[in-house]
Amino acid sequence: MRGPVAPTKPQHCRASRPKNTPNTAPVLEFTLPTENTNQQHAQENQSHHRRRSVENPAAILVAKRGERKHADEEPQIYVIPPDGGESRRVSNIATGVSAIKWLPDSTRIAFISWVWPDCKVEKAQAKRLKERKDDKVKAHVVDHICFRHWDHWLFDSRQAHVHVLDLKTGKCRDLFAGSKFALQNSDPGLADVDISPDGCHIAFCFNPNKLVIHGALDYCVPDAQGLAYYSTLKALNVPSRLVYFPDENHWISKPQNSRLWHKEFFAWLEKYVGKGATKRSVR
């Protein structure tokens, strides 16, 4: 069961920039304690996200198994014994599971599930999911910026949250419950989450403010998209800033423009993050 938890404050916050993308806006990295101290879905009878722990030889995987009334409606976590035998389902998450990862103690598993943030318990998530499936109206209604990613819609206010499942107790906890945090909604996965060596904290990226940098000669991403994105941010009152280079393309290559790029970039970080890493208490 996923139960309600008090809002958790990040213990650390630092800024970073994705590799090989020097023109992107800064991303804020946060860490949270793991304890109180769509395209993600597998097809029928298909397993993926298989992982094996260093200390626990058992393998875990995400799959939809069973037949007819015993079939999984959403992907769940299964454990395969190291000496063979039938796999055992260890999760019962109404909204499904993706992107699994062992915690270092080999007794807990971190994973991602798309949930409704206003539903505080597992029964509420299951009820909302059933209502959506039974609803004869299939129209998409959205009020956020990114409403579609490649070939699938991002609607219904669902967010990608990181959860931790305790194999000993069977209890599951939503680490983002009651907070403003959520993973990126464009195919979140294992690359967006990391776990500390002692298993006490989990790191993830969260970027609430947007610095838009674009070149007029960019033929990879037309500048009209960047300008439209910035206009949308402002219309929704999202803190944002536009840096537009009429003589640059996808890369900022001219020395004088590079100086301005770095000036704007680090000024943005200092404004929203501060100088150096910021440590915050979890209590």
Short mmCIF file of C-alpha atoms in Angstrom, two decimals:
data_model
loop_
_atom_site.label_atom_id
_atom_site.label_comp_id
_atom_site.label_asym_id
_atom_site.label_seq_id
_atom_site.Cartn_x
_atom_site.Cartn_y
_atom_site.Cartn_z
CA MET A 1 0.00 0.00 0.00
CA ARG A 2 1.13 3.52 -0.76
CA GLY A 3 0.33 5.72 2.21
CA PRO A 4 0.38 9.48 2.76
CA VAL A 5 3.62 11.03 3.90
CA ALA A 6 4.54 14.50 5.05
CA PRO A 7 6.08 16.77 2.38
CA THR A 8 9.81 16.11 2.18
CA LYS A 9 12.29 18.91 1.70
CA PRO A 10 15.41 18.32 -0.41
CA GLN A 11 18.61 17.94 1.56
CA HIS A 12 20.90 19.10 -1.23
CA CYS A 13 20.46 21.19 -4.33
CA ARG A 14 22.96 21.88 -7.09
CA ALA A 15 22.88 22.96 -10.71
CA SER A 16 24.07 20.93 -13.67
CA ARG A 17 23.82 20.82 -17.43
CA PRO A 18 23.21 17.69 -19.52
CA LYS A 19 26.26 16.39 -21.35
CA ASN A 20 26.70 17.19 -25.04
CA THR A 21 24.06 19.94 -24.85
CA PRO A 22 25.98 23.15 -24.10
CA ASN A 23 23.13 25.44 -25.13
CA THR A 24 20.52 24.07 -22.77
CA ALA A 25 19.24 25.82 -19.69
CA PRO A 26 20.54 24.76 -16.28
CA VAL A 27 18.88 21.85 -14.51
CA LEU A 28 18.57 21.70 -10.73
CA GLU A 29 19.56 18.44 -9.06
CA PHE A 30 17.95 17.57 -5.72
CA THR A 31 18.41 14.75 -3.24
CA LEU A 32 15.71 13.26 -1.02
CA PRO A 33 15.89 10.66 1.76
CA THR A 34 14.65 7.24 0.71
CA GLU A 35 13.16 6.55 4.15
CA ASN A 36 11.24 8.56 6.78
CA THR A 37 14.43 9.02 8.76
CA ASN A 38 2.76 5.06 -21.64
CA GLN A 39 5.92 4.21 -23.51
CA GLN A 40 6.94 3.03 -20.14
CA HIS A 41 4.49 0.13 -20.20
CA ALA A 42 5.49 -3.39 -21.18
CA GLN A 43 3.40 -5.22 -23.73
CA GLU A 44 1.43 -8.30 -22.74
CA ASN A 45 3.70 -11.14 -21.55
CA GLN A 46 6.77 -9.03 -22.35
CA SER A 47 9.46 -8.32 -19.72
CA HIS A 48 11.87 -5.42 -19.59
CA HIS A 49 13.98 -3.34 -17.16
CA ARG A 50 15.66 -6.47 -15.81
CA ARG A 51 18.08 -5.77 -12.94
CA ARG A 52 20.27 -7.85 -10.63
CA SER A 53 21.65 -6.72 -7.26
CA VAL A 54 25.29 -7.13 -6.28
CA GLU A 55 24.44 -8.62 -2.86
CA ASN A 56 21.10 -10.20 -3.75
CA PRO A 57 21.53 -12.70 -6.62
CA ALA A 58 17.82 -12.62 -7.42
CA ALA A 59 16.86 -10.78 -10.61
CA ILE A 60 13.99 -8.32 -10.83
CA LEU A 61 12.06 -7.35 -13.90
CA VAL A 62 8.96 -5.44 -14.99
CA ALA A 63 6.28 -7.43 -16.80
CA LYS A 64 2.57 -7.88 -17.45
CA ARG A 65 1.75 -11.52 -16.74
CA GLY A 66 -1.20 -13.78 -16.12
CA GLU A 67 -4.24 -14.62 -18.21
CA ARG A 68 -7.85 -13.49 -18.27
CA LYS A 69 -9.07 -12.35 -14.84
CA HIS A 70 -5.64 -13.04 -13.30
CA ALA A 71 -3.78 -10.92 -15.86
CA ASP A 72 -1.93 -7.80 -14.76
CA GLU A 73 -3.68 -4.67 -15.97
CA GLU A 74 -0.47 -2.64 -15.58
CA PRO A 75 3.23 -3.69 -15.49
CA GLN A 76 4.41 -4.95 -12.10
CA ILE A 77 7.71 -5.98 -10.47
CA TYR A 78 8.62 -9.67 -10.49
CA VAL A 79 11.50 -11.41 -8.67
CA ILE A 80 13.25 -14.41 -10.23
CA PRO A 81 15.06 -16.78 -7.80
CA PRO A 82 18.81 -17.19 -8.52
CA ASP A 83 18.50 -20.99 -8.67
CA GLY A 84 15.63 -20.90 -11.15
CA GLY A 85 11.93 -21.49 -10.74
CA GLU A 86 8.85 -19.36 -11.23
CA SER A 87 9.02 -15.61 -10.89
CA ARG A 88 7.11 -14.01 -8.02
CA ARG A 89 5.18 -10.75 -8.24
CA VAL A 90 6.14 -8.37 -5.43
CA SER A 91 4.21 -5.23 -6.36
CA ASN A 92 0.57 -4.34 -6.84
CA ILE A 93 0.69 -0.76 -8.09
CA ALA A 94 -2.52 0.34 -9.81
CA THR A 95 -0.73 2.93 -11.95
CA GLY A 96 1.98 0.49 -13.07
CA VAL A 97 5.76 0.33 -12.73
CA SER A 98 8.72 1.30 -14.89
CA ALA A 99 12.46 2.01 -14.55
CA ILE A 100 13.34 -0.30 -11.65
CA LYS A 101 16.59 -0.14 -9.70
CA TRP A 102 17.92 -2.01 -6.67
CA LEU A 103 18.87 -0.01 -3.61
CA PRO A 104 22.28 -0.94 -2.14
CA ASP A 105 20.78 -2.86 0.80
CA SER A 106 19.20 -5.31 -1.69
CA THR A 107 15.93 -5.25 0.25
CA ARG A 108 14.34 -2.26 -1.45
CA ILE A 109 13.59 -1.37 -5.07
CA ALA A 110 13.21 2.10 -6.52
CA PHE A 111 10.91 2.59 -9.50
CA ILE A 112 8.87 5.17 -11.40
CA SER A 113 5.09 5.29 -11.62
CA TRP A 114 2.78 7.83 -13.25
CA VAL A 115 0.39 9.00 -10.54
CA TRP A 116 -2.17 11.70 -9.82
CA PRO A 117 -0.51 13.94 -7.22
CA ASP A 118 -3.84 14.81 -5.57
CA CYS A 119 -4.55 11.12 -4.83
CA LYS A 120 -2.76 10.44 -1.56
CA VAL A 121 -3.26 6.66 -1.18
CA GLU A 122 -3.11 3.64 -3.46
CA LYS A 123 -6.88 3.04 -3.34
CA ALA A 124 -7.48 6.58 -4.59
CA GLN A 125 -5.05 6.03 -7.48
CA ALA A 126 -6.81 2.78 -8.44
CA LYS A 127 -10.23 4.43 -8.26
CA ARG A 128 -9.14 7.35 -10.47
CA LEU A 129 -7.56 4.99 -13.00
CA LYS A 130 -10.74 2.90 -13.23
CA GLU A 131 -12.85 6.04 -13.67
CA ARG A 132 -10.65 7.17 -16.55
CA LYS A 133 -10.79 3.79 -18.26
CA ASP A 134 -14.57 3.53 -17.89
CA ASP A 135 -15.23 7.10 -19.00
CA LYS A 136 -16.84 7.20 -22.44
CA VAL A 137 -15.42 10.68 -23.08
CA LYS A 138 -11.89 10.29 -24.46
CA ALA A 139 -11.10 13.97 -25.07
CA HIS A 140 -7.71 15.32 -23.94
CA VAL A 141 -7.89 18.35 -21.63
CA VAL A 142 -4.57 19.90 -20.54
CA ASP A 143 -3.44 23.04 -18.75
CA HIS A 144 0.34 22.55 -18.74
CA ILE A 145 3.07 23.41 -21.22
CA CYS A 146 4.17 20.03 -22.52
CA PHE A 147 1.01 18.22 -23.63
CA ARG A 148 2.51 15.74 -26.11
CA HIS A 149 5.82 13.89 -26.43
CA TRP A 150 6.56 12.22 -29.76
CA ASP A 151 3.59 9.92 -30.39
CA HIS A 152 1.87 9.93 -27.01
CA TRP A 153 -0.16 12.49 -25.08
CA LEU A 154 0.75 13.87 -21.68
CA PHE A 155 -2.57 14.76 -20.13
CA ASP A 156 -4.84 14.04 -17.19
CA SER A 157 -2.41 15.71 -14.73
CA ARG A 158 -0.45 12.50 -14.09
CA GLN A 159 3.16 12.93 -12.99
CA ALA A 160 6.19 10.63 -12.93
CA HIS A 161 7.05 10.02 -9.26
CA VAL A 162 9.86 7.98 -7.75
CA HIS A 163 8.71 5.22 -5.39
CA VAL A 164 10.51 2.79 -3.10
CA LEU A 165 9.20 -0.74 -2.48
CA ASP A 166 10.36 -2.60 0.66
CA LEU A 167 10.52 -6.32 -0.14
CA LYS A 168 10.52 -7.30 3.54
CA THR A 169 7.32 -5.47 4.47
CA GLY A 170 5.69 -5.11 1.06
CA LYS A 171 5.09 -1.42 1.75
CA CYS A 172 5.51 1.12 -1.03
CA ARG A 173 6.26 4.82 -0.56
CA ASP A 174 5.94 7.69 -3.02
CA LEU A 175 9.00 9.86 -2.34
CA PHE A 176 7.42 12.86 -4.06
CA ALA A 177 4.04 12.68 -2.31
CA GLY A 178 2.97 16.02 -0.89
CA SER A 179 5.76 17.94 -2.63
CA LYS A 180 6.10 19.99 -5.81
CA PHE A 181 8.62 17.55 -7.29
CA ALA A 182 8.15 15.36 -10.36
CA LEU A 183 10.46 13.89 -12.98
CA GLN A 184 10.51 15.23 -16.52
CA ASN A 185 7.44 14.09 -18.43
CA SER A 186 9.36 13.24 -21.62
CA ASP A 187 10.18 9.55 -21.13
CA PRO A 188 11.60 9.60 -17.58
CA GLY A 189 13.86 6.67 -16.81
CA LEU A 190 16.84 5.39 -14.87
CA ALA A 191 19.04 8.16 -16.27
CA ASP A 192 16.96 10.71 -14.31
CA VAL A 193 17.45 9.02 -10.93
CA ASP A 194 20.51 8.00 -8.92
CA ILE A 195 20.91 6.46 -5.48
CA SER A 196 23.57 7.25 -2.88
CA PRO A 197 26.02 4.41 -2.02
CA ASP A 198 24.49 4.03 1.45
CA GLY A 199 20.95 3.90 0.03
CA CYS A 200 19.76 6.74 2.25
CA HIS A 201 19.21 9.36 -0.44
CA ILE A 202 18.03 9.50 -4.01
CA ALA A 203 19.09 12.18 -6.52
CA PHE A 204 16.96 13.50 -9.36
CA CYS A 205 16.64 16.52 -11.65
CA PHE A 206 13.96 19.15 -11.31
CA ASN A 207 13.86 22.36 -13.32
CA PRO A 208 10.99 24.68 -12.31
CA ASN A 209 12.38 27.79 -14.04
CA LYS A 210 13.29 28.12 -17.70
CA LEU A 211 16.20 29.89 -19.39
CA VAL A 212 15.56 29.74 -23.16
CA ILE A 213 18.64 30.22 -25.37
CA HIS A 214 18.21 30.10 -29.13
CA GLY A 215 19.94 31.03 -32.37
CA ALA A 216 18.15 32.40 -35.44
CA LEU A 217 20.26 30.19 -37.73
CA ASP A 218 19.43 26.97 -35.88
CA TYR A 219 18.33 24.45 -38.51
CA CYS A 220 18.06 21.55 -36.05
CA VAL A 221 15.42 23.29 -33.95
CA PRO A 222 13.75 26.21 -35.80
CA ASP A 223 13.84 29.41 -33.78
CA ALA A 224 10.05 29.73 -34.10
CA GLN A 225 9.74 26.82 -31.69
CA GLY A 226 12.00 28.46 -29.12
CA LEU A 227 10.12 31.77 -29.39
CA ALA A 228 6.76 30.01 -29.10
CA TYR A 229 8.01 28.09 -26.07
CA TYR A 230 9.15 31.30 -24.37
CA SER A 231 5.84 33.02 -25.15
CA THR A 232 3.93 30.10 -23.63
CA LEU A 233 6.06 30.20 -20.48
CA LYS A 234 5.36 33.89 -20.01
CA ALA A 235 1.65 33.41 -20.66
CA LEU A 236 1.58 30.81 -17.87
CA ASN A 237 3.59 33.05 -15.51
CA VAL A 238 6.53 30.61 -15.38
CA PRO A 239 9.76 32.41 -14.37
CA SER A 240 11.69 32.50 -17.64
CA ARG A 241 14.21 34.51 -19.66
CA LEU A 242 15.04 34.54 -23.39
CA VAL A 243 18.54 34.92 -24.83
CA TYR A 244 18.30 35.16 -28.63
CA PHE A 245 21.32 35.18 -30.98
CA PRO A 246 20.46 36.39 -34.51
CA ASP A 247 23.90 35.33 -35.84
CA GLU A 248 24.26 31.86 -34.23
CA ASN A 249 22.97 28.39 -35.07
CA HIS A 250 22.53 25.33 -32.83
CA TRP A 251 25.91 26.03 -31.23
CA ILE A 252 27.10 29.34 -29.82
CA SER A 253 30.52 29.59 -31.45
CA LYS A 254 31.53 33.25 -31.71
CA PRO A 255 33.76 34.41 -28.80
CA GLN A 256 31.76 37.52 -27.94
CA ASN A 257 28.50 35.55 -27.99
CA SER A 258 30.04 32.79 -25.91
CA ARG A 259 30.93 35.31 -23.21
CA LEU A 260 27.34 36.54 -23.12
CA TRP A 261 26.05 32.96 -23.04
CA HIS A 262 28.17 32.14 -19.98
CA LYS A 263 27.27 35.43 -18.29
CA GLU A 264 23.56 34.78 -18.68
CA PHE A 265 23.88 31.11 -17.75
CA PHE A 266 25.73 31.63 -14.48
CA ALA A 267 23.65 34.68 -13.55
CA TRP A 268 20.55 32.47 -13.88
CA LEU A 269 22.10 29.83 -11.64
CA GLU A 270 23.10 32.39 -9.03
CA LYS A 271 19.58 33.84 -9.01
CA TYR A 272 17.74 30.55 -8.48
CA VAL A 273 20.37 28.30 -6.89
CA GLY A 274 22.99 30.57 -5.34
CA LYS A 275 26.73 30.21 -5.42
CA GLY A 276 27.87 26.65 -4.91
CA ALA A 277 25.78 23.78 -3.56
CA THR A 278 22.86 24.56 -1.28
CA LYS A 279 22.27 22.28 1.70
CA ARG A 280 18.79 22.00 3.11
CA SER A 281 17.52 20.10 6.09
CA VAL A 282 15.10 17.21 5.58
CA ARG A 283 13.48 17.78 8.98
#
